[in-house]
XYZ file of C-alpha atoms in Angstrom:
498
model
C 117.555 160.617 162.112
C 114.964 162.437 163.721
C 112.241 160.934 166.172
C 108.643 162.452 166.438
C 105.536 162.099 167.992
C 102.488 161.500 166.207
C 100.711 164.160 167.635
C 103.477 166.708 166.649
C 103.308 166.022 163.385
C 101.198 168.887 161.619
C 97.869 168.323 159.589
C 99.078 169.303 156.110
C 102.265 166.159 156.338
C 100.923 163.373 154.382
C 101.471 160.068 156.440
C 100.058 156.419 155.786
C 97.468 157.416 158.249
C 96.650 160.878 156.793
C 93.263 161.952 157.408
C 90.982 162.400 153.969
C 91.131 166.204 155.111
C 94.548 166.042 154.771
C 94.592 164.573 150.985
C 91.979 166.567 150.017
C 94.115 169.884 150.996
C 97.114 168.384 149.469
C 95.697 167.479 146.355
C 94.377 170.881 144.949
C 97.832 172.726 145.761
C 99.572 169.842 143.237
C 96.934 170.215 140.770
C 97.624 174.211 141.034
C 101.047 174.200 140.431
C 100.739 171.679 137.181
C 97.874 173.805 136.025
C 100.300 177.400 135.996
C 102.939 175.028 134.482
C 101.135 173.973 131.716
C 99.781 177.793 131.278
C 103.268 179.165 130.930
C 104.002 176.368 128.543
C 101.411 176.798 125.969
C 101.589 180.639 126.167
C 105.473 180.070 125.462
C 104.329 178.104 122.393
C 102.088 180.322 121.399
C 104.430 183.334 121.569
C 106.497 181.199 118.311
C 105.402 182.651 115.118
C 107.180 183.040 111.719
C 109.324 186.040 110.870
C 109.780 186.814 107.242
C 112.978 188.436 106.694
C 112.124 192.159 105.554
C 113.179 193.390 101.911
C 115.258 196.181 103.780
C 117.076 193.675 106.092
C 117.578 191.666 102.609
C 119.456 195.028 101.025
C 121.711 195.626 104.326
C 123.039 192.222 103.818
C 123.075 192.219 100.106
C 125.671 195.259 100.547
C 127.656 193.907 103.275
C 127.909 190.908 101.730
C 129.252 192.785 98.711
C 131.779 194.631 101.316
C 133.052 191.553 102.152
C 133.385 189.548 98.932
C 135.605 192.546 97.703
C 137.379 193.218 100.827
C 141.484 193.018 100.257
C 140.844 192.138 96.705
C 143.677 194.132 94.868
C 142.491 196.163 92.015
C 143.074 195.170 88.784
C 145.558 197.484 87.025
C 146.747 197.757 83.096
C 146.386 194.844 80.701
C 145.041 191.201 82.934
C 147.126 188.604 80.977
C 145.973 184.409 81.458
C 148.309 184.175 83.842
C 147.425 186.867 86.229
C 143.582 186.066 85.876
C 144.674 182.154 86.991
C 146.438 183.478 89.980
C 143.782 185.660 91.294
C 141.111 183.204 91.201
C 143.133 180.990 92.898
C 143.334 183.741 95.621
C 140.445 185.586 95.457
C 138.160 183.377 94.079
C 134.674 182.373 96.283
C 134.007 179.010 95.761
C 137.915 178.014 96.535
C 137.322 179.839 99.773
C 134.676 178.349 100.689
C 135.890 174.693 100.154
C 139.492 175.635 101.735
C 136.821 176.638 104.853
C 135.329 173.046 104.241
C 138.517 171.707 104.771
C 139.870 173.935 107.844
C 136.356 172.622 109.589
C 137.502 169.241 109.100
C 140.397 169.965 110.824
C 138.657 171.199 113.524
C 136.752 168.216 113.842
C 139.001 166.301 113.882
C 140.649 167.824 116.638
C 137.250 167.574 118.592
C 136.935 164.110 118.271
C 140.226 163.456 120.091
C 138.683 164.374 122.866
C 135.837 161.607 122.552
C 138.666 158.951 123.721
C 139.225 161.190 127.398
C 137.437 159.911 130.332
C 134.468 162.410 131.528
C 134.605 164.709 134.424
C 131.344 165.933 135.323
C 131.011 168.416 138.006
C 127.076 168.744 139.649
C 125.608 170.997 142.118
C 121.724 170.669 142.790
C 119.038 172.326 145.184
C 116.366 170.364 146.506
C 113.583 171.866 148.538
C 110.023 170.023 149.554
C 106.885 171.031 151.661
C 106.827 168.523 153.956
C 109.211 166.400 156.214
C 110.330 162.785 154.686
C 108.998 160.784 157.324
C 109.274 156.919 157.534
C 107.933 154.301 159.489
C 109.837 151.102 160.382
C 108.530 147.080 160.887
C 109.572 145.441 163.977
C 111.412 141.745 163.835
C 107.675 140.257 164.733
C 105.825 141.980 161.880
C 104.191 144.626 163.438
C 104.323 148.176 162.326
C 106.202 150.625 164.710
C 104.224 153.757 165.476
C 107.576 155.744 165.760
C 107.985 158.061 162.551
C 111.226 159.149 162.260
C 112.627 161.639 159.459
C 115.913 161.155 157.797
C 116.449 164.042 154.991
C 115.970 167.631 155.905
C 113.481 169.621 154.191
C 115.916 171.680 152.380
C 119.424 171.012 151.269
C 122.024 171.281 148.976
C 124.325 168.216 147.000
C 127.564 168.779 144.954
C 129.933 166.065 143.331
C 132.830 165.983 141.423
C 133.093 162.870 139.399
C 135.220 160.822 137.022
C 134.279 158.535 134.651
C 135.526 156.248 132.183
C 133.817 154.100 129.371
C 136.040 151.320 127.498
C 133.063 150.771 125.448
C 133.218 154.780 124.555
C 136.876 154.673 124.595
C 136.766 152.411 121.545
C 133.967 154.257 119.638
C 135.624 157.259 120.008
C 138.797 155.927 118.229
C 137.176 154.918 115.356
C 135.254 157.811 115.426
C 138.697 159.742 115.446
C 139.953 157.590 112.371
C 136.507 158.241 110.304
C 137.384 161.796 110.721
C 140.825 161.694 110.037
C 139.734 160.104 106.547
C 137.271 162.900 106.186
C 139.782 165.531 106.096
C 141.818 163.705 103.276
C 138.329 164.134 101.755
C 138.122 167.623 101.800
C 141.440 168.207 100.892
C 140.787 166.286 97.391
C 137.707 168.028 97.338
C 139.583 171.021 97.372
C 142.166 170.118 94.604
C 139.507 169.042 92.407
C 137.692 172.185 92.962
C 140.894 174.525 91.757
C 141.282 172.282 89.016
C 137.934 173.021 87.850
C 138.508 176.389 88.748
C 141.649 176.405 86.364
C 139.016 175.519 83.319
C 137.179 177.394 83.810
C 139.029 180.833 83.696
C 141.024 179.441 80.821
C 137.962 179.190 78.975
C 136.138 182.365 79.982
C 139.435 183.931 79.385
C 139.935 183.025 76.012
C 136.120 183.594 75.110
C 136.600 187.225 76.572
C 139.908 187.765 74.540
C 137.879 186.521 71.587
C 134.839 188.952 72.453
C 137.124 191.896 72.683
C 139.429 191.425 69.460
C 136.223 190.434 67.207
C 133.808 193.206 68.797
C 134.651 196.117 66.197
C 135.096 193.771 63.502
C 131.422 191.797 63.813
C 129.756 195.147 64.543
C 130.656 196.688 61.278
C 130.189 193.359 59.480
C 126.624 192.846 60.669
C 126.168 197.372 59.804
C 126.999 195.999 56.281
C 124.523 193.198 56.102
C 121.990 195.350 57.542
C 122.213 197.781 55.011
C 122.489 195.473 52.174
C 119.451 193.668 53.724
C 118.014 197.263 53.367
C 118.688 197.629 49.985
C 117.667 194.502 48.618
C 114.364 195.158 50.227
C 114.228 198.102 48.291
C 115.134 196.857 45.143
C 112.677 194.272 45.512
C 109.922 196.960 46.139
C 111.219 198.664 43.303
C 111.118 195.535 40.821
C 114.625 196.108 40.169
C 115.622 192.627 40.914
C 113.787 189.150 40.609
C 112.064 188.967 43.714
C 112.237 185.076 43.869
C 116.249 185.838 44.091
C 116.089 188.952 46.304
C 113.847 187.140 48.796
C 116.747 183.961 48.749
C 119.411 186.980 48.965
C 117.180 188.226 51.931
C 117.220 185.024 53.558
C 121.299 184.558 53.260
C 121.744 187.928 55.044
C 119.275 187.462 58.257
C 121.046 183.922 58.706
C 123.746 185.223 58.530
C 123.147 188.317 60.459
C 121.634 185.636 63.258
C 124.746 183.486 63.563
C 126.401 186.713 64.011
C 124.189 187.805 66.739
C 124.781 184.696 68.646
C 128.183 184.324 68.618
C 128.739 188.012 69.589
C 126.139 187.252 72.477
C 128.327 184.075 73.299
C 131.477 185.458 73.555
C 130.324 188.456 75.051
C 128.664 186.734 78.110
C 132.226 185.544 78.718
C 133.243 189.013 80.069
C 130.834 188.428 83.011
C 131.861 184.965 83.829
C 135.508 185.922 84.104
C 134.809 188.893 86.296
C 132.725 186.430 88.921
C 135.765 183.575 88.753
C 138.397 186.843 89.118
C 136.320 188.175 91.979
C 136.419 191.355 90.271
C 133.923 194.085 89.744
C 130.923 193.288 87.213
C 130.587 195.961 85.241
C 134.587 196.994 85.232
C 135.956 196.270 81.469
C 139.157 195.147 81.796
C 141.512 194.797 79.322
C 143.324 191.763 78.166
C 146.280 190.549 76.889
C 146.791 188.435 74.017
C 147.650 184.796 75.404
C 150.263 182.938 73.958
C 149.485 180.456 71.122
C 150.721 177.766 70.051
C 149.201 173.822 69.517
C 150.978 171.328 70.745
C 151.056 167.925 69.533
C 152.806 166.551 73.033
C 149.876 165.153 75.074
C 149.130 162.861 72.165
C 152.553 161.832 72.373
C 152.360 160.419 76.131
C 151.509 156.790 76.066
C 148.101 155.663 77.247
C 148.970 153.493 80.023
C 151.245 155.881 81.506
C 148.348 158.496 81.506
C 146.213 156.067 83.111
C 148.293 155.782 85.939
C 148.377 158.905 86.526
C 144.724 159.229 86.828
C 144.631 156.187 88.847
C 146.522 157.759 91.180
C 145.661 161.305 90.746
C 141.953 162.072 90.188
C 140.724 163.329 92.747
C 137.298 161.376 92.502
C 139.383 158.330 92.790
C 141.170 158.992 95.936
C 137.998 160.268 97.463
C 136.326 157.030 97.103
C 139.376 155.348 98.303
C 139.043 157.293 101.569
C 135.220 156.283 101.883
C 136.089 152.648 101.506
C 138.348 153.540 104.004
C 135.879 155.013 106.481
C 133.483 152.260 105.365
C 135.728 149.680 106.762
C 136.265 151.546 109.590
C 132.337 151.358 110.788
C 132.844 147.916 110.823
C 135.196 147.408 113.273
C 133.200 150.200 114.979
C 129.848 148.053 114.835
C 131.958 145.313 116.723
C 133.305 147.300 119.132
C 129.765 148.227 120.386
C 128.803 144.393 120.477
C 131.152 143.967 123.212
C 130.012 144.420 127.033
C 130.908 147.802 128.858
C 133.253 148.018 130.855
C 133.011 151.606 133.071
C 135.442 153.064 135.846
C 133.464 155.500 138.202
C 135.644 157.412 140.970
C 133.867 160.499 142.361
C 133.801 162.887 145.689
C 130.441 164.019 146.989
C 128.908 166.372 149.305
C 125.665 166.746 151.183
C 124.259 169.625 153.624
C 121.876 167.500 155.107
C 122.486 167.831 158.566
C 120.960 164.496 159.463
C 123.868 162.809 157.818
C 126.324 161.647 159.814
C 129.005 162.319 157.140
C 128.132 165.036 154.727
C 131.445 164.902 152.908
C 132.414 160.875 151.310
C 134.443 159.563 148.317
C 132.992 156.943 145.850
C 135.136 154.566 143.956
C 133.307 151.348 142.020
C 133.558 149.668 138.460
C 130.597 148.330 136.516
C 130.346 146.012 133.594
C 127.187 145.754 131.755
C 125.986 144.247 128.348
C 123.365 144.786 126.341
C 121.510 141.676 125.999
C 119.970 142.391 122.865
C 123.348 142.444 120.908
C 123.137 138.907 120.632
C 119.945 139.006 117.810
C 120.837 142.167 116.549
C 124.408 142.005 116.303
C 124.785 139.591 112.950
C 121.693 142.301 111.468
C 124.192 145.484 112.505
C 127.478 143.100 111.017
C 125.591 142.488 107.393
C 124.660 145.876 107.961
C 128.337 147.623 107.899
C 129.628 144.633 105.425
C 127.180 146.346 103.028
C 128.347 149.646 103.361
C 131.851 147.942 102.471
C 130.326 146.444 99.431
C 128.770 149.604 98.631
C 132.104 151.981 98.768
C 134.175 149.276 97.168
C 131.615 149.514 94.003
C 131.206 152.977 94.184
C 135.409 153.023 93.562
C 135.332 150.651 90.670
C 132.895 152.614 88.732
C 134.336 155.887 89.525
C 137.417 153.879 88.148
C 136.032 152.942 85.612
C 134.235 156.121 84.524
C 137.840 158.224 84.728
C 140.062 156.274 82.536
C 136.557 156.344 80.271
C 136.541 160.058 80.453
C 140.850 159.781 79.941
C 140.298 158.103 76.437
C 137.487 160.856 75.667
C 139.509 163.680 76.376
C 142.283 161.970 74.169
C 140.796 161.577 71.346
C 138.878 165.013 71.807
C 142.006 166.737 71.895
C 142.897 164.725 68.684
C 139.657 165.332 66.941
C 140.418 169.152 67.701
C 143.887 169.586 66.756
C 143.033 168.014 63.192
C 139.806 170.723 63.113
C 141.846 173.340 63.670
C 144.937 172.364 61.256
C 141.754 171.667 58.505
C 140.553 175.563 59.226
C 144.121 176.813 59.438
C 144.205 175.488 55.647
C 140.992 176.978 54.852
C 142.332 180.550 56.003
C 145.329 180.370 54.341
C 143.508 179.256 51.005
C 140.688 181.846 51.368
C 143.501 184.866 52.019
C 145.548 183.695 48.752
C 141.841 183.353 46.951
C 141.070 186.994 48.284
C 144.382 188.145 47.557
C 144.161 187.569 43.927
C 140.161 188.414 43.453
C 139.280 191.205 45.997
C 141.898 193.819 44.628
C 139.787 195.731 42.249
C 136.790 195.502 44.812
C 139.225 197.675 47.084
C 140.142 199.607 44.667
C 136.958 201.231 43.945
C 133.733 199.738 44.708
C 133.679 200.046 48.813
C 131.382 202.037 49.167
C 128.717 201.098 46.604
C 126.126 198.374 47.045
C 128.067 195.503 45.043
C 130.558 195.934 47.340
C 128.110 195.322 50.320
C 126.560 192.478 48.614
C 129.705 190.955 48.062
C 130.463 191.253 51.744
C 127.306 189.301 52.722
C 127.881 186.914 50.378
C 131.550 185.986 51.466
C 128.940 186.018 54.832
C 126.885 183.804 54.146
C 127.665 182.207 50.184
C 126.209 178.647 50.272
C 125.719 177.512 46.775
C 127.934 176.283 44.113
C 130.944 175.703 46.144
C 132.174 179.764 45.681
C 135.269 180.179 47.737
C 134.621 182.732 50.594
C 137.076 185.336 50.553
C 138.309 185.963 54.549
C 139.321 189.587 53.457
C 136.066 190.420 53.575
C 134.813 188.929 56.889
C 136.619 189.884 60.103
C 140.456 188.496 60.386
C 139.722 185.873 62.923
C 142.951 184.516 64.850
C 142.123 182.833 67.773
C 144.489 180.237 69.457
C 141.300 177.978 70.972
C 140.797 175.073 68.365
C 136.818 175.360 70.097
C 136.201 178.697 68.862
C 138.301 178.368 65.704
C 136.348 175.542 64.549
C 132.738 176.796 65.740
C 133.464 180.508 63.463
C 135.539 179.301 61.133
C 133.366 176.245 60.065
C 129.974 178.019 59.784
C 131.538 180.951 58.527
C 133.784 180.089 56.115
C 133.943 176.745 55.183
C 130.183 176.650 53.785
């Protein structure tokens, strides 16, 4: 502590009995320095303007993003069988990466949040500098004011601490907080599963469309040559009057139906190609060749009882267990909404340091425990309680319908798969009638008449034939064997059964 004279201290201190001079020189300065403070803020503001990202920026990425979706892929050699193409989705594929990323970053989360419980050590070191001297004035035991200004902080100096502290009140929020977490993961992990399930489906199905696409390719291309020139030459005979044109026009009609069901199905399966390729993570425009998958229908899954299949997707489905979790996690915010009703409790222990040489001891230790309590817990703590019992109401709903809606979607698949497997038996008879019907009718056509125009019409009609119930000889359409009871019965219905 300093003592000074009045009439030592200079003009520009401000003091209680500070001249008017004195403010008004004072004054201006402060009003300078918030005026170039607020200057350099707005012109940093106004600096902030929207960058469009550039069409050439847009192709650098494009490619390296290309780079790096192919990068250690292994190239795809001879014939790709099913069982290849499921195991390099499940390695190569994008979306399963980026979910098995989802769940490594829970991980990581969760090992942050361990750290929430720890008590926190915060190191400071701070500068303080002011234009004039902190000077004080002191009251004598009678009242009066004593004219004796005295100083007690230095002008400039510097403060550092080192200081522990400890919240119970954080301590228990950050366990819970841990738990939540800890649930989250289990999240993404069924996430995960239930993404490479539907990841299995879906190559199974492009695969088999793609298989179907490649061995039907040659075969619909030189059906739908043959329709188009018998199309052709019915238009000509009906120019010509050689036919009635009330039955050429029907004739007509048969053929571009039929040519149009053609044309879609060979644009269905064909799109296939592409969809495997992108589940595959393999080149776009590489044709790969594939192998025939092994056939076979199997009446087994019909065989399994029902309520042994519904525990299984009780226990499971994915969905399921991820709404178990969130009940989980909802319950958890309860006890973590009472935790933060409670009063704090804090442990403060800390060593400090001051270069102000007007201190007697720059250098002390602190120690000291507080408790404090929010006072306004006690009307809006029953609010936050309803509040997290809701949420528990909520998740507990959420699981019975998801419950509910799986062993719904169980019984569906069931009796899908049942529907199916009688389709296909039902074509597999239809085949095996129309290849003994063409087997005792076709011979002669064979024989001699391929290349003439009755044999073409006879090839659109076995088509397209609707009428009269006139079996439709297979011979003459392409030999369709597919081991999918989908695509049997979508070609082999419309196709052959009409």
């Amino acid at each position: 502590m300093r003592h000074l004279d009045p009439s030592s201290v200079k003009t520009e201190n401000i003091g209680l009995d500070a001249t008017r001079e004195d403010i008004m020189t004072y004054l201006p300065r402060k009003k300078v320095y918030l005026a170039i403070i607020a200057a350099l803020s707005l012109s940093a503001c106004a600096t902030i303007q929207p960058q469009p990202v550039d069409a050439k920026h847009l192709l650098e990425q494009g490619k390296a993003d290309l780079s790096a979706a192919q990068k250690d892929v292994e190239p795809i050699t001879g014939e790709l069988t099913l069982d290849q193409a499921l195991a390099r989705a499940l390695k190569y594929n994008l979306d399963r990466r980026a979910k098995m990323m989802d769940e490594a970053l829970a991980f990581k989360q969760l090992d942050v949040s361990h750290y929430d419980m720890l008590p926190r050590l915060l190191a400071q070191a701070g500068y303080s500098d002011r234009d004039n001297d902190k000077i004080t004035l002191s009251r004598n035991p009678d009242g009066s004011i004593n004219n004796n200004r005295v100083t007690t902080q230095e002008r400039r100096h510097a403060t550092e601490s080192l200081s522990l502290s400890w919240s119970m009140l954080d301590l228990g929020v950050g366990y819970y907080n841990t738990v939540q977490q800890a649930e989250r993961v289990q999240i993404a992990g069924e996430k995960r599963r239930k993404a490479m399930h539907l990841l299995m489906q879906d190559v199974r199905s492009a695969y088999w469309r793609a298989y179907s696409a490649q061995k039907l390719r040659g075969e619909v291309q030189g059906t739908t040559r043959l329709a188009e020139e018998a199309l052709a030459d019915s238009r000509k005979a009906e120019i010509e009057r050689l036919r009635n044109p009330i039955d050429a026009l029907r004739y007509q009609r048969q053929i571009l139906e039929n040519l149009r069901l053609l044309e879609a199905v060979d644009a269905e399966l064909a799109s296939a190609k592409f969809e495997l390729s992108a589940l595959i993570n393999a080149p776009l425009g590489q044709d790969h060749t594939l192998a025939e998958p092994p056939g076979g229908i199997s009446k087994a899954p019909l065989e399994i009882p029902v309520e042994a299949l519904e525990e299984s997707a009780m226990t499971n489905n994915p969905d399921i267990r991820e709404n178990h979790h969130n009940a989980r996690i909802a319950r958890q915010e309860t006890r973590k909404t009472l935790v933060r009703l409670f009063p704090n409790l804090t442990f403060n222990y800390g060593s400090y340091y001051d270069s102000d040489r007007y201190q007697v001891n720059n250098s002390w230790r602190e120690a000291s425990v507080q408790l404090s309590f929010n006072l306004f817990n006690l009307f809006t703590g029953p609010t936050q309680m309803k509040l997290a019992e809701a949420g528990v109401a909520l998740a507990d709903q959420r699981r019975v319908a998801t419950q509910m809606a799986v062993l719904a979607q169980l019984h569906l698949a069931r009796q899908q798969y049942a529907n199916a497997l009688q389709q296909f038996q039902r074509a597999d008879a239809i085949w095996q009638t129309d290849a003994r019907i063409s087997g005792h009718g076709l011979a002669p056509a064979h024989a001699g008449i391929r290349g003439n125009d009755e044999f073409r019409r006879r090839i659109v009609d076995a088509c397209g034939e609707r009428a009269g119930g006139e079996a439709l000889p297979r011979q003459l359409m392409p030999r369709i064997d597919l081991k999918s009871p989908k695509i049997t019965r979508k070609l082999t219905t419309e196709w052959f059964a009409r």
